[in-house]
Structures are given as structure tokens and as C-alpha cells.
Coordinates of C-alpha atoms in Angstrom, one line a residue:
M1 CA 74.7 199.9 -2.2
D2 CA 76.8 198.1 -4.8
D3 CA 76.9 194.4 -4.4
L4 CA 79.6 192.5 -2.7
T5 CA 79.3 188.9 -1.5
F6 CA 81.4 187.7 1.5
L7 CA 82.6 184.2 1.0
V8 CA 84.7 183.1 4.0
S9 CA 86.8 184.6 6.7
S10 CA 89.3 183.2 9.3
H11 CA 91.4 184.0 12.3
T12 CA 94.4 181.7 13.0
P13 CA 96.3 182.9 16.1
A14 CA 99.4 180.7 15.2
A15 CA 99.3 180.2 11.5
T16 CA 101.8 177.9 9.8
H17 CA 100.1 177.2 6.5
R18 CA 101.3 177.9 3.0
V19 CA 99.2 179.4 0.2
A20 CA 100.4 179.1 -3.4
K21 CA 97.8 179.6 -6.2
H22 CA 96.0 181.7 -8.8
L23 CA 92.8 183.2 -7.4
I24 CA 89.9 182.9 -9.8
G25 CA 86.8 185.0 -9.5
Y26 CA 87.3 186.4 -6.0
A27 CA 89.7 188.5 -3.9
T28 CA 90.9 188.5 -0.3
I29 CA 92.5 190.9 2.2
Q30 CA 95.0 189.3 4.6
F31 CA 96.2 190.8 7.9
M32 CA 99.1 189.8 10.1
E33 CA 98.9 191.0 13.7
H34 CA 102.4 189.8 14.6
G35 CA 105.0 187.5 13.3
R36 CA 107.0 187.3 10.0
V37 CA 105.6 186.2 6.5
H38 CA 107.1 185.8 3.1
V39 CA 104.7 187.0 0.3
A40 CA 105.2 186.8 -3.5
Y41 CA 103.2 187.8 -6.5
D42 CA 104.8 186.1 -9.5
D43 CA 108.4 187.4 -9.3
R44 CA 107.7 190.2 -6.8
K45 CA 108.8 189.1 -3.4
Y46 CA 108.3 190.7 0.1
D47 CA 109.4 189.8 3.6
L48 CA 107.0 191.2 6.2
E49 CA 107.4 191.6 9.9
G50 CA 104.9 193.1 12.4
Q51 CA 101.5 194.4 11.4
W52 CA 100.8 194.2 7.6
F53 CA 97.9 194.0 5.2
W54 CA 98.4 192.2 1.9
P55 CA 96.0 191.4 -0.9
A56 CA 95.4 188.3 -2.9
Y57 CA 93.5 188.8 -6.1
P58 CA 93.0 187.4 -9.6
G59 CA 96.0 187.7 -11.9
P60 CA 99.3 187.0 -10.3
Y61 CA 100.4 183.7 -8.9
T62 CA 100.2 184.4 -5.1
V63 CA 102.3 182.7 -2.5
F64 CA 102.6 183.4 1.2
H65 CA 104.0 181.4 4.1
R66 CA 105.9 181.8 7.4
A67 CA 109.3 183.4 6.9
A68 CA 112.5 181.6 7.6
G69 CA 113.2 181.3 11.4
C70 CA 109.5 182.1 12.3
E71 CA 107.5 179.4 13.9
S72 CA 104.1 181.0 13.2
W73 CA 102.2 184.3 12.7
S74 CA 98.8 185.7 13.8
H75 CA 96.7 185.6 10.6
R76 CA 93.3 186.9 9.6
H77 CA 91.6 187.0 6.2
L78 CA 88.4 187.9 4.5
A79 CA 87.4 186.7 1.0
F80 CA 84.7 188.3 -1.2
Q81 CA 83.5 188.8 -4.8
G82 CA 81.1 191.1 -6.7
P83 CA 80.8 194.2 -8.8
L84 CA 82.0 196.5 -6.1
F85 CA 85.5 195.0 -6.2
G86 CA 85.9 196.1 -9.8
K87 CA 84.9 199.6 -8.8
W88 CA 87.5 199.7 -6.1
V89 CA 90.1 198.6 -8.6
A90 CA 89.0 201.3 -11.0
A91 CA 89.2 204.0 -8.4
G92 CA 92.7 202.9 -7.3
L93 CA 91.6 201.8 -3.8
W94 CA 92.7 198.2 -4.1
P95 CA 96.3 197.7 -3.1
A96 CA 98.4 195.7 -5.5
E97 CA 101.1 194.8 -3.0
P98 CA 101.6 194.4 0.8
Q99 CA 101.1 197.6 2.9
E100 CA 102.2 198.2 6.5
A101 CA 99.2 198.8 8.8
P102 CA 98.8 202.5 9.5
P103 CA 99.5 203.5 13.1
G104 CA 96.9 204.7 15.7
K105 CA 94.2 202.0 15.3
D106 CA 93.6 198.5 16.8
W107 CA 93.5 196.8 13.4
A108 CA 93.1 193.3 14.9
Q109 CA 89.8 194.5 16.6
Y110 CA 88.8 196.3 13.4
F111 CA 89.3 193.2 11.3
D112 CA 87.4 191.0 13.8
E113 CA 84.4 193.4 13.7
M114 CA 84.5 193.4 10.0
R115 CA 84.5 189.5 10.0
R116 CA 81.7 189.4 12.5
L117 CA 79.5 191.7 10.5
A118 CA 80.3 189.8 7.3
D119 CA 79.0 186.6 8.9
I120 CA 75.6 188.1 9.9
P121 CA 73.0 186.7 7.4
T122 CA 71.2 190.0 7.0
Q123 CA 71.3 192.9 4.5
W124 CA 72.4 195.3 7.3
G125 CA 75.2 193.1 8.5
R126 CA 76.6 192.8 5.0
M127 CA 76.3 196.6 4.3
R128 CA 78.1 197.4 7.6
A129 CA 80.8 195.0 6.8
I130 CA 81.2 196.5 3.3
N131 CA 81.5 200.0 4.9
L132 CA 84.3 198.7 7.2
L133 CA 86.1 197.1 4.3
E134 CA 85.9 200.1 2.1
G135 CA 87.0 202.3 5.0
L136 CA 90.1 200.1 5.4
L137 CA 90.9 200.4 1.7
L138 CA 90.4 204.2 1.8
E139 CA 92.7 204.5 4.7
L140 CA 95.4 202.4 3.0
A141 CA 94.9 204.4 -0.2
E142 CA 95.3 207.7 1.7
V143 CA 98.6 206.5 3.1
R144 CA 99.8 205.5 -0.4
Q145 CA 98.5 208.9 -1.7
G146 CA 99.7 209.4 -5.3
E147 CA 101.0 205.9 -5.5
S148 CA 97.6 204.3 -6.1
R149 CA 96.9 203.4 -9.7
N150 CA 93.6 204.6 -11.1
E151 CA 92.1 202.6 -14.0
P152 CA 90.1 205.2 -15.9
W153 CA 89.4 202.8 -18.8
L154 CA 87.9 200.3 -16.3
Q155 CA 85.7 203.0 -14.8
K156 CA 84.4 204.0 -18.2
V157 CA 83.6 200.4 -19.0
L158 CA 81.8 199.9 -15.7
N159 CA 79.7 203.0 -16.3
R160 CA 78.7 201.6 -19.7
L161 CA 77.8 198.3 -18.2
D162 CA 75.5 200.0 -15.7
A163 CA 73.4 201.2 -18.7
E164 CA 70.3 199.2 -19.5
E165 CA 71.5 198.1 -22.9
A166 CA 75.3 197.4 -22.9
D167 CA 76.8 196.4 -26.3
Y168 CA 80.1 194.7 -25.6
E169 CA 81.2 195.2 -29.2
S170 CA 80.6 198.9 -29.1
I171 CA 82.4 199.2 -25.8
A172 CA 85.4 197.5 -27.2
E173 CA 85.4 199.8 -30.3
E174 CA 85.3 202.9 -28.1
H175 CA 88.5 201.7 -26.4
G176 CA 90.2 200.7 -29.6
V177 CA 90.6 197.1 -28.8
A178 CA 89.1 193.8 -30.0
L179 CA 86.3 192.3 -28.0
S180 CA 88.5 189.4 -26.9
T181 CA 91.1 191.9 -25.6
L182 CA 88.4 193.8 -23.7
R183 CA 87.1 190.5 -22.1
R184 CA 90.6 189.5 -21.1
R185 CA 91.6 192.9 -19.6
F186 CA 88.3 193.2 -17.7
Q187 CA 88.6 189.7 -16.2
S188 CA 92.3 190.3 -15.3
A189 CA 91.4 193.6 -13.5
T190 CA 88.2 192.5 -11.7
G191 CA 88.5 188.7 -11.5
T192 CA 85.1 188.3 -13.1
P193 CA 84.1 187.8 -16.8
I194 CA 82.5 190.8 -18.2
H195 CA 79.1 189.1 -18.8
E196 CA 79.1 187.6 -15.3
H197 CA 79.8 191.1 -13.9
R198 CA 76.7 192.4 -15.7
L199 CA 74.6 189.5 -14.3
L200 CA 75.9 190.2 -10.8
S201 CA 75.1 193.9 -11.1
R202 CA 71.5 193.0 -12.2
I203 CA 71.1 190.6 -9.3
A204 CA 72.4 193.3 -6.9
K205 CA 69.6 195.6 -8.1
A206 CA 67.1 192.8 -7.7
R207 CA 68.2 192.2 -4.1
A208 CA 67.9 195.9 -3.3
M209 CA 64.4 196.1 -4.8
L210 CA 63.2 192.9 -3.0
V211 CA 64.4 194.4 0.4
E212 CA 63.4 198.1 -0.1
T213 CA 60.1 197.8 -2.0
D214 CA 56.9 195.7 -2.0
L215 CA 56.9 195.2 -5.8
P216 CA 55.7 191.8 -6.9
I217 CA 58.5 189.5 -8.0
K218 CA 57.3 189.7 -11.7
A219 CA 57.5 193.5 -11.5
V220 CA 61.0 193.3 -10.2
S221 CA 61.9 190.9 -13.0
D222 CA 60.3 193.1 -15.7
S223 CA 62.0 196.3 -14.5
L224 CA 65.4 194.6 -14.8
G225 CA 64.7 193.6 -18.4
Y226 CA 63.9 189.9 -17.9
Q227 CA 61.4 188.6 -20.4
N228 CA 60.6 185.5 -18.3
V229 CA 60.1 185.6 -14.6
H230 CA 60.9 181.9 -14.3
Y231 CA 64.3 182.5 -15.8
F232 CA 64.8 185.4 -13.4
N233 CA 64.0 183.1 -10.5
R234 CA 66.5 180.5 -11.7
Q235 CA 69.3 183.1 -12.2
F236 CA 68.6 184.8 -8.9
K237 CA 68.9 181.4 -7.1
R238 CA 72.1 180.6 -8.9
F239 CA 73.9 183.7 -7.6
V240 CA 72.1 184.2 -4.2
G241 CA 71.4 180.6 -3.2
V242 CA 67.7 181.0 -2.7
P243 CA 64.7 182.0 -4.9
P244 CA 63.6 185.7 -4.8
G245 CA 60.6 184.9 -2.6
C246 CA 62.6 183.1 0.0
F247 CA 65.2 185.9 0.0
R248 CA 62.5 188.6 0.6
R249 CA 60.9 186.6 3.4
S250 CA 64.3 186.1 5.1
R251 CA 64.9 189.9 5.2

């Protein structure tokens, strides 16, 4: 499964806080069970009441806080980063603005289960949480139907980046833009610099191989194109938090 790292989640039954910032390198999905909230992305403003989902993601200056006359709201959120987020954007699954919760489901319970699984420090908990999050995005996209915005250029770039030897200059030429423009557009769409996305994808493959095979760590390193297993160990620890050997033993 494509890699996604869960960063933090929360549930505040009576929220009164104010968020006002640019998100850099990660995204979040927010859920209001009841209450009233004011949400803004740059100059786009929304007043929400009842059960709503809204995203926060790299790009716009995002603001949300309790609406006038409302003492508090019931708030949940989940933050994450990784290559899979870019693929959701490319496929048009990621909502660019608030969306009312579809009827017929206990979304508070759904969100709490997703948060619980995201907090489980195992590969299986993470994968199940990803399934729930993607299921939520699919359901929201289905309600939007033709309103979702696919990003075919981004999908083509992602496909090229999955290749063993990705030449950023040639990718930019194929899309008729300068390399600096490609880097800027990619980071704006996914929240991650293009080179870091490539590294994260490589580490995602390493994690899967360490869990699913008994290959020696050097063989994993070699198969991913690393010329030095010590550099692979350092890079793996940078993104995962522990060396490959410790990661494998913990699984």
C-alpha cells in the first residue's frame, strides 16, 4: 500500500480554539459533530453549522474558529503526510473546501475508529486507518460527483516518479514548463517538494519489503538503488524514526 504517515489526531468535545496559518508539508481532515464554525481559505469564506468535514492543506492561508454567537463546537481532526496524499489530489478525491457530512452514517464513531487505528503502532493499524480515510474521501467525492477536480498532469508526474530513474528536467520538458515551475506546482498540489516525495516513495517501498520479506537489509538497500547501505540506514531513520533493523523487529 502507498505510504501515508499519521502525525497527530484530536477530539475536543467543546472546542473554542482558533487556527490561522499556512500548512507546510502535511494535510488534515477536520470534522464538526455539532456547533457552528467559520472557515476561510484566503478570501473564500464559509459559515458551517451541524455536521461538516473540512480540509486543511498546503497552499491557502487557512483559518477556522467558532462562529459568532457560538460558545463552542465538537471538533475532531487527523493530520498526515506522504506520497498517497498526492495521489488522492491527482485523482480528485481530496476536497478543496468544506463539505457537509453525508447522511446515514455515524461519522463521529467512524472518525474515532479512524483515529484509534492511526494511533496503533503497527503496519496493520496504519493500513486499516488508511482504508478508512480513503473510504471517507471516496464517499465525499461520490457526493460531489462531477464537481471533483482531477489533476491529470499530477498523475502523469507521479507515474514518472515511480519509475526507477526519474529525470526531473525531462519531466518538466514533457509538460512544457521550466523545472522551477514544475517544482513549485508539485509542492503546491501535494505539500511536499518533488525530491522529498521521491524519497518518501522509496522509503515506503523499503518499509513494505522489511515487513513482507526476509531479505537482508543490504539487499533491500541494493534493490532500491542505494549504493551505500549506511546511507540507506541514515535516510530510513530520518523518515521513519528508527533504523531498518529496529523497524523490522518491531513488526
